[in-house]
Amino acid sequence: MENHAVLVDLSKCIGCRGCQVACKQWQDLPGLKTQNTGSYQNPPRRNAKTYMLIEFHELEKANQVQWVFAKRQCMHCNEPACASACTVGALIKREDGPVVYDTEKCIGCRYCMYACPFGVPMFEWDKEFSLVSKCNFCVDRLDSGEQPSCTKTCPPGALKYGTREAMLDVAYNRIYTNPGKYIKHVYGEREVGGTSWLYISSVPFEDLGFPKLPERSDVELSHTVMHLTPTIAGGMALALSGLYWVINRRRQAEKLAAESTKESHDAK
Ligand code: SF4
Ligand code: SF4
Ligand code: SF4
């Protein structure tokens, strides 16, 4: 089976957020109240109900302001640290590219959140029995021979889906046939062992907050920590669950106190 990828050409993105809406629609995720992030209205960050986000960057170069929009979601790593950290096999890398998540297996320990070098898995803080969530590469669409909802939607063609090999060819072809337009770096080709989402850009990736990562993945480290030291790992899970329980209880108490204050105020 061929490994598939998406090429994101940041120089083509116009920030329309069609992909963001398509993702919400296909994944049946609720809309959230937006906030002004710079001069751009958007949810402030990715969260359990927003698998992907268009980030807005205002950069200044040679006294000229440049706007860059960057689509961010799970990178679907070739050697995913999240999957390696997961002790119950709830995250799996498929041969065709996607890193998929099984809610039935997940125990909500959040190891994946700490292991991911891109800070991708998000926790459902507002639920009683919380799990994590992330982009699943629209696997249901891929399984029926379609491309992801976001890549299908993009009006200027900033997102391109195909085999990873073909996407790398397209990326290098654009870089070398447009001298001076792109920086000579395909982000995701080698970072942490390579990813299934690849990026090209006209500005350095570090200016856009993309983490500078080694070519080697942390998979071995995650695996060792989480699987060969069950006592430590179990202790961490217990501590985190306890912390979450305390935070949740405090939130419920604050909510009840606020409701009772409102009731007594209304009764006056
Ligand atoms: S970006 Fe993070 S969540 Fe996505 S596959 Fe890589 S390690 Fe896992
Ligand atoms: S691949 Fe699917 S789930 Fe992932 S960002 Fe695109 S639309 Fe959303
Ligand atoms: S649909 Fe395409 S152009 Fe619009 S925000 Fe998404 S990536 Fe950018």
mmCIF file of C-alpha atoms and ligand atoms in Angstrom:
data_model
loop_
_atom_site.group_PDB
_atom_site.id
_atom_site.type_symbol
_atom_site.label_atom_id
_atom_site.label_comp_id
_atom_site.label_asym_id
_atom_site.label_seq_id
_atom_site.Cartn_x
_atom_site.Cartn_y
_atom_site.Cartn_z
ATOM 1 C CA MET A 1 0.000 0.000 0.000
ATOM 2 C CA GLU A 2 1.323 3.443 -0.881
ATOM 3 C CA ASN A 3 2.007 6.057 1.768
ATOM 4 C CA HIS A 4 -0.119 9.143 1.105
ATOM 5 C CA ALA A 5 0.516 12.764 2.014
ATOM 6 C CA VAL A 6 -0.795 16.295 1.725
ATOM 7 C CA LEU A 7 1.386 19.097 0.415
ATOM 8 C CA VAL A 8 0.537 22.495 1.923
ATOM 9 C CA ASP A 9 1.882 25.386 -0.136
ATOM 10 C CA LEU A 10 1.743 28.314 2.275
ATOM 11 C CA SER A 11 2.527 30.779 -0.504
ATOM 12 C CA LYS A 12 -0.811 29.925 -2.152
ATOM 13 C CA CYS A 13 -3.022 30.080 0.952
ATOM 14 C CA ILE A 14 -5.318 33.137 1.029
ATOM 15 C CA GLY A 15 -6.662 32.485 4.532
ATOM 16 C CA CYS A 16 -10.260 31.919 3.395
ATOM 17 C CA ARG A 17 -10.730 29.129 5.965
ATOM 18 C CA GLY A 18 -12.762 27.006 3.552
ATOM 19 C CA CYS A 19 -10.699 24.032 4.754
ATOM 20 C CA GLN A 20 -11.535 24.828 8.379
ATOM 21 C CA VAL A 21 -15.260 24.874 7.634
ATOM 22 C CA ALA A 22 -15.011 21.706 5.514
ATOM 23 C CA CYS A 23 -13.233 19.944 8.385
ATOM 24 C CA LYS A 24 -15.934 20.960 10.882
ATOM 25 C CA GLN A 25 -18.679 19.883 8.490
ATOM 26 C CA TRP A 26 -17.224 16.492 7.603
ATOM 27 C CA GLN A 27 -16.184 15.693 11.170
ATOM 28 C CA ASP A 28 -19.514 16.971 12.514
ATOM 29 C CA LEU A 29 -17.835 19.355 14.966
ATOM 30 C CA PRO A 30 -19.693 22.319 16.475
ATOM 31 C CA GLY A 31 -18.794 25.908 15.593
ATOM 32 C CA LEU A 32 -17.151 27.924 18.383
ATOM 33 C CA LYS A 33 -17.206 31.597 19.289
ATOM 34 C CA THR A 34 -14.381 33.305 17.448
ATOM 35 C CA GLN A 35 -11.983 35.882 18.871
ATOM 36 C CA ASN A 36 -9.886 38.577 17.323
ATOM 37 C CA THR A 37 -6.447 37.007 16.916
ATOM 38 C CA GLY A 38 -4.451 39.953 15.600
ATOM 39 C CA SER A 39 -6.579 41.282 12.762
ATOM 40 C CA TYR A 40 -8.105 37.891 12.074
ATOM 41 C CA GLN A 41 -11.288 36.415 13.586
ATOM 42 C CA ASN A 42 -10.832 32.769 14.522
ATOM 43 C CA PRO A 43 -11.005 30.341 17.441
ATOM 44 C CA PRO A 44 -7.859 31.314 19.393
ATOM 45 C CA ARG A 45 -6.261 27.874 19.196
ATOM 46 C CA ARG A 46 -6.871 24.296 18.164
ATOM 47 C CA ASN A 47 -8.984 22.403 20.667
ATOM 48 C CA ALA A 48 -10.966 19.178 21.025
ATOM 49 C CA LYS A 49 -13.689 20.565 18.731
ATOM 50 C CA THR A 50 -11.352 22.249 16.232
ATOM 51 C CA TYR A 51 -9.035 19.670 14.628
ATOM 52 C CA MET A 52 -7.363 22.221 12.379
ATOM 53 C CA LEU A 53 -6.824 25.932 12.413
ATOM 54 C CA ILE A 54 -5.636 28.554 9.975
ATOM 55 C CA GLU A 55 -3.064 30.607 11.857
ATOM 56 C CA PHE A 56 -2.535 34.209 10.879
ATOM 57 C CA HIS A 57 0.990 35.685 10.888
ATOM 58 C CA GLU A 58 1.871 39.307 10.233
ATOM 59 C CA LEU A 59 5.576 39.510 9.407
ATOM 60 C CA GLU A 60 7.691 42.547 8.733
ATOM 61 C CA LYS A 61 10.559 42.388 6.269
ATOM 62 C CA ALA A 62 12.498 45.341 4.835
ATOM 63 C CA ASN A 63 9.811 47.744 6.134
ATOM 64 C CA GLN A 64 7.125 45.774 4.339
ATOM 65 C CA VAL A 65 4.328 43.872 6.054
ATOM 66 C CA GLN A 66 3.593 40.382 4.817
ATOM 67 C CA TRP A 67 0.610 38.250 5.811
ATOM 68 C CA VAL A 68 1.056 34.492 5.919
ATOM 69 C CA PHE A 69 -1.718 31.993 6.670
ATOM 70 C CA ALA A 70 -0.689 28.580 7.934
ATOM 71 C CA LYS A 71 -2.950 25.542 8.151
ATOM 72 C CA ARG A 72 -2.065 23.512 11.238
ATOM 73 C CA GLN A 73 -3.332 20.044 12.195
ATOM 74 C CA CYS A 74 -1.891 16.632 13.038
ATOM 75 C CA MET A 75 1.204 16.003 10.909
ATOM 76 C CA HIS A 76 0.553 12.235 10.671
ATOM 77 C CA CYS A 77 4.166 11.371 11.467
ATOM 78 C CA ASN A 78 5.849 8.365 9.876
ATOM 79 C CA GLU A 79 7.124 7.376 13.330
ATOM 80 C CA PRO A 80 4.477 8.888 15.589
ATOM 81 C CA ALA A 81 5.619 9.585 19.150
ATOM 82 C CA CYS A 82 1.946 9.699 20.210
ATOM 83 C CA ALA A 83 1.394 6.088 19.104
ATOM 84 C CA SER A 84 4.619 4.998 20.722
ATOM 85 C CA ALA A 85 3.645 6.609 24.028
ATOM 86 C CA CYS A 86 0.160 5.109 24.042
ATOM 87 C CA THR A 87 0.206 2.033 26.297
ATOM 88 C CA VAL A 88 -3.119 0.626 25.030
ATOM 89 C CA GLY A 89 -2.626 0.946 21.257
ATOM 90 C CA ALA A 90 -5.310 3.617 20.795
ATOM 91 C CA LEU A 91 -3.156 5.432 18.197
ATOM 92 C CA ILE A 92 -1.949 3.555 15.136
ATOM 93 C CA LYS A 93 -0.006 4.607 12.020
ATOM 94 C CA ARG A 94 -1.668 3.139 8.932
ATOM 95 C CA GLU A 95 0.457 2.034 5.993
ATOM 96 C CA ASP A 96 -1.301 4.519 3.710
ATOM 97 C CA GLY A 97 -0.380 7.526 5.894
ATOM 98 C CA PRO A 98 -2.976 8.441 8.529
ATOM 99 C CA VAL A 99 -2.326 8.142 12.261
ATOM 100 C CA VAL A 100 -5.732 7.056 13.543
ATOM 101 C CA TYR A 101 -7.204 7.181 17.003
ATOM 102 C CA ASP A 102 -9.534 4.592 18.541
ATOM 103 C CA THR A 103 -11.821 6.097 21.209
ATOM 104 C CA GLU A 104 -12.869 2.593 22.328
ATOM 105 C CA LYS A 105 -9.311 1.789 23.418
ATOM 106 C CA CYS A 106 -8.288 5.196 24.849
ATOM 107 C CA ILE A 107 -8.192 5.399 28.660
ATOM 108 C CA GLY A 108 -7.687 9.182 28.759
ATOM 109 C CA CYS A 109 -4.165 9.047 30.287
ATOM 110 C CA ARG A 110 -2.890 11.871 28.013
ATOM 111 C CA TYR A 111 0.579 10.384 27.397
ATOM 112 C CA CYS A 112 0.094 11.183 23.695
ATOM 113 C CA MET A 113 -0.353 14.885 24.512
ATOM 114 C CA TYR A 114 3.008 15.017 26.262
ATOM 115 C CA ALA A 115 4.781 12.911 23.623
ATOM 116 C CA CYS A 116 3.654 14.769 20.476
ATOM 117 C CA PRO A 117 6.372 17.203 19.303
ATOM 118 C CA PHE A 118 3.729 19.348 17.568
ATOM 119 C CA GLY A 119 1.345 19.682 20.533
ATOM 120 C CA VAL A 120 -1.491 18.159 18.542
ATOM 121 C CA PRO A 121 -3.749 15.877 20.639
ATOM 122 C CA MET A 122 -6.272 17.982 22.554
ATOM 123 C CA PHE A 123 -8.147 16.946 25.658
ATOM 124 C CA GLU A 124 -11.932 17.228 26.027
ATOM 125 C CA TRP A 125 -11.773 19.213 29.286
ATOM 126 C CA ASP A 126 -15.495 19.927 29.282
ATOM 127 C CA LYS A 127 -16.621 16.269 29.400
ATOM 128 C CA GLU A 128 -17.183 14.015 32.416
ATOM 129 C CA PHE A 129 -15.344 11.075 30.797
ATOM 130 C CA SER A 130 -12.820 12.904 28.690
ATOM 131 C CA LEU A 131 -10.726 11.550 25.846
ATOM 132 C CA VAL A 132 -8.360 13.213 23.391
ATOM 133 C CA SER A 133 -9.078 14.275 19.842
ATOM 134 C CA LYS A 134 -7.176 15.178 16.683
ATOM 135 C CA CYS A 135 -7.386 15.227 12.880
ATOM 136 C CA ASN A 136 -7.855 11.675 11.549
ATOM 137 C CA PHE A 137 -6.891 12.499 7.916
ATOM 138 C CA CYS A 138 -10.569 11.871 7.000
ATOM 139 C CA VAL A 139 -9.861 8.125 6.865
ATOM 140 C CA ASP A 140 -13.471 7.318 6.069
ATOM 141 C CA ARG A 141 -13.118 9.386 2.901
ATOM 142 C CA LEU A 142 -9.726 7.849 2.023
ATOM 143 C CA ASP A 143 -11.208 4.360 2.476
ATOM 144 C CA SER A 144 -13.821 5.144 -0.158
ATOM 145 C CA GLY A 145 -11.235 6.467 -2.601
ATOM 146 C CA GLU A 146 -11.842 10.159 -1.893
ATOM 147 C CA GLN A 147 -9.400 12.831 -0.765
ATOM 148 C CA PRO A 148 -9.689 14.594 2.640
ATOM 149 C CA SER A 149 -12.482 17.110 3.035
ATOM 150 C CA CYS A 150 -10.071 20.051 3.532
ATOM 151 C CA THR A 151 -7.869 19.338 0.501
ATOM 152 C CA LYS A 152 -10.928 18.920 -1.724
ATOM 153 C CA THR A 153 -12.225 22.342 -0.685
ATOM 154 C CA CYS A 154 -9.226 24.659 -1.005
ATOM 155 C CA PRO A 155 -10.110 27.217 -3.751
ATOM 156 C CA PRO A 156 -6.566 28.348 -4.734
ATOM 157 C CA GLY A 157 -5.090 24.832 -4.601
ATOM 158 C CA ALA A 158 -2.862 25.436 -1.578
ATOM 159 C CA LEU A 159 -3.557 21.840 -0.450
ATOM 160 C CA LYS A 160 -2.658 18.891 -2.651
ATOM 161 C CA TYR A 161 -3.259 15.209 -1.852
ATOM 162 C CA GLY A 162 -1.410 12.266 -3.396
ATOM 163 C CA THR A 163 1.298 9.714 -2.686
ATOM 164 C CA ARG A 164 4.068 11.026 -0.437
ATOM 165 C CA GLU A 165 6.604 10.448 -3.181
ATOM 166 C CA ALA A 166 4.553 12.430 -5.698
ATOM 167 C CA MET A 167 3.961 15.269 -3.199
ATOM 168 C CA LEU A 168 7.708 15.536 -2.552
ATOM 169 C CA ASP A 169 8.279 15.715 -6.322
ATOM 170 C CA VAL A 170 5.703 18.502 -6.646
ATOM 171 C CA ALA A 171 7.261 20.352 -3.693
ATOM 172 C CA TYR A 172 10.808 20.286 -5.106
ATOM 173 C CA ASN A 173 9.556 21.061 -8.580
ATOM 174 C CA ARG A 174 7.843 24.246 -7.299
ATOM 175 C CA ILE A 175 10.918 25.235 -5.291
ATOM 176 C CA TYR A 176 13.389 24.812 -8.160
ATOM 177 C CA THR A 177 11.223 26.171 -10.979
ATOM 178 C CA ASN A 178 10.409 29.369 -9.039
ATOM 179 C CA PRO A 179 13.824 30.675 -7.966
ATOM 180 C CA GLY A 180 13.618 33.093 -5.039
ATOM 181 C CA LYS A 181 9.945 32.370 -4.327
ATOM 182 C CA TYR A 182 10.323 29.548 -1.798
ATOM 183 C CA ILE A 183 12.832 28.776 0.909
ATOM 184 C CA LYS A 184 14.704 25.565 0.103
ATOM 185 C CA HIS A 185 13.135 23.413 2.772
ATOM 186 C CA VAL A 186 10.243 20.933 2.624
ATOM 187 C CA TYR A 187 9.026 20.881 6.210
ATOM 188 C CA GLY A 188 8.036 17.347 7.179
ATOM 189 C CA GLU A 189 10.274 15.581 4.695
ATOM 190 C CA ARG A 190 12.770 14.681 7.426
ATOM 191 C CA GLU A 191 11.586 16.205 10.719
ATOM 192 C CA VAL A 192 11.171 13.505 13.408
ATOM 193 C CA GLY A 193 11.538 10.742 10.818
ATOM 194 C CA GLY A 194 9.240 12.409 8.244
ATOM 195 C CA THR A 195 5.527 13.226 8.253
ATOM 196 C CA SER A 196 2.571 12.692 5.940
ATOM 197 C CA TRP A 197 1.789 16.423 5.873
ATOM 198 C CA LEU A 198 4.469 18.375 4.027
ATOM 199 C CA TYR A 199 4.877 22.150 3.771
ATOM 200 C CA ILE A 200 6.586 24.604 1.451
ATOM 201 C CA SER A 201 6.783 28.318 2.204
ATOM 202 C CA SER A 202 8.188 31.632 1.072
ATOM 203 C CA VAL A 203 9.214 32.528 4.647
ATOM 204 C CA PRO A 204 11.298 30.486 7.123
ATOM 205 C CA PHE A 205 9.215 28.003 9.080
ATOM 206 C CA GLU A 206 10.602 29.202 12.411
ATOM 207 C CA ASP A 207 9.032 32.642 11.720
ATOM 208 C CA LEU A 208 5.674 30.858 11.623
ATOM 209 C CA GLY A 209 6.187 28.980 14.882
ATOM 210 C CA PHE A 210 6.899 25.591 13.305
ATOM 211 C CA PRO A 211 9.125 23.745 15.779
ATOM 212 C CA LYS A 212 12.739 23.133 14.774
ATOM 213 C CA LEU A 213 13.022 19.374 15.224
ATOM 214 C CA PRO A 214 15.726 16.760 14.727
ATOM 215 C CA GLU A 215 15.539 14.202 11.926
ATOM 216 C CA ARG A 216 15.357 11.422 14.453
ATOM 217 C CA SER A 217 11.989 10.772 16.096
ATOM 218 C CA ASP A 218 11.560 10.486 19.880
ATOM 219 C CA VAL A 219 9.743 7.201 19.379
ATOM 220 C CA GLU A 220 12.404 5.131 21.134
ATOM 221 C CA LEU A 221 12.438 7.486 24.088
ATOM 222 C CA SER A 222 8.630 7.542 24.388
ATOM 223 C CA HIS A 223 8.507 3.777 24.072
ATOM 224 C CA THR A 224 11.143 3.257 26.728
ATOM 225 C CA VAL A 225 9.589 5.680 29.184
ATOM 226 C CA MET A 226 6.040 4.477 28.745
ATOM 227 C CA HIS A 227 6.479 0.756 28.199
ATOM 228 C CA LEU A 228 9.603 -0.296 30.064
ATOM 229 C CA THR A 229 8.902 1.630 33.249
ATOM 230 C CA PRO A 230 5.282 0.712 34.023
ATOM 231 C CA THR A 231 5.554 1.802 37.661
ATOM 232 C CA ILE A 232 6.598 5.353 36.732
ATOM 233 C CA ALA A 233 4.134 5.491 33.854
ATOM 234 C CA GLY A 234 1.308 4.174 36.028
ATOM 235 C CA GLY A 235 2.179 6.711 38.726
ATOM 236 C CA MET A 236 2.125 9.539 36.185
ATOM 237 C CA ALA A 237 -1.268 8.465 34.864
ATOM 238 C CA LEU A 238 -2.639 8.270 38.391
ATOM 239 C CA ALA A 239 -1.240 11.699 39.280
ATOM 240 C CA LEU A 240 -2.639 13.270 36.102
ATOM 241 C CA SER A 241 -6.043 11.692 36.606
ATOM 242 C CA GLY A 242 -6.061 12.941 40.208
ATOM 243 C CA LEU A 243 -5.135 16.442 39.066
ATOM 244 C CA TYR A 244 -7.862 16.403 36.446
ATOM 245 C CA TRP A 245 -10.403 15.208 39.046
ATOM 246 C CA VAL A 246 -9.463 18.068 41.388
ATOM 247 C CA ILE A 247 -9.661 20.665 38.583
ATOM 248 C CA ASN A 248 -13.004 19.309 37.436
ATOM 249 C CA ARG A 249 -14.414 19.337 40.986
ATOM 250 C CA ARG A 250 -13.215 22.901 41.477
ATOM 251 C CA ARG A 251 -14.856 23.945 38.203
ATOM 252 C CA GLN A 252 -18.151 22.319 39.226
ATOM 253 C CA ALA A 253 -18.002 24.014 42.658
ATOM 254 C CA GLU A 254 -17.328 27.412 41.022
ATOM 255 C CA LYS A 255 -20.211 26.874 38.607
ATOM 256 C CA LEU A 256 -22.605 25.953 41.448
ATOM 257 C CA ALA A 257 -21.468 28.974 43.500
ATOM 258 C CA ALA A 258 -22.010 31.296 40.505
ATOM 259 C CA GLU A 259 -25.492 29.827 39.909
ATOM 260 C CA SER A 260 -26.500 30.185 43.542
ATOM 261 C CA THR A 261 -25.237 33.825 43.629
ATOM 262 C CA LYS A 262 -27.275 34.563 40.507
ATOM 263 C CA GLU A 263 -30.401 32.912 42.000
ATOM 264 C CA SER A 264 -30.159 34.915 45.244
ATOM 265 C CA HIS A 265 -29.549 38.086 43.223
ATOM 266 C CA ASP A 266 -32.606 37.360 41.012
ATOM 267 C CA ALA A 267 -34.788 36.676 44.090
ATOM 268 C CA LYS A 268 -34.093 40.170 45.540
HETATM 269 S S1 SF4 B 1 1.737 15.203 14.965
HETATM 270 FE FE1 SF4 B 1 1.594 14.429 17.066
HETATM 271 S S2 SF4 B 1 -0.466 13.528 17.175
HETATM 272 FE FE2 SF4 B 1 0.040 13.740 14.997
HETATM 273 S S3 SF4 B 1 0.969 11.767 14.436
HETATM 274 FE FE3 SF4 B 1 2.666 13.142 14.989
HETATM 275 S S4 SF4 B 1 3.014 12.691 17.170
HETATM 276 FE FE4 SF4 B 1 0.974 11.889 16.652
HETATM 277 S S1 SF4 B 2 -7.792 15.714 6.893
HETATM 278 FE FE1 SF4 B 2 -9.955 15.765 7.526
HETATM 279 S S2 SF4 B 2 -9.855 15.835 9.767
HETATM 280 FE FE2 SF4 B 2 -7.811 16.409 9.022
HETATM 281 S S3 SF4 B 2 -7.833 18.644 8.881
HETATM 282 FE FE3 SF4 B 2 -8.440 17.860 6.860
HETATM 283 S S4 SF4 B 2 -10.696 17.797 6.969
HETATM 284 FE FE4 SF4 B 2 -9.966 17.961 9.074
HETATM 285 S S1 SF4 B 3 -9.038 26.516 1.969
HETATM 286 FE FE1 SF4 B 3 -6.936 26.718 1.124
HETATM 287 S S2 SF4 B 3 -6.682 28.938 0.810
HETATM 288 FE FE2 SF4 B 3 -8.443 28.689 2.169
HETATM 289 S S3 SF4 B 3 -7.533 28.815 4.219
HETATM 290 FE FE3 SF4 B 3 -7.587 26.635 3.690
HETATM 291 S S4 SF4 B 3 -5.558 26.221 2.844
HETATM 292 FE FE4 SF4 B 3 -5.825 28.446 2.808
#
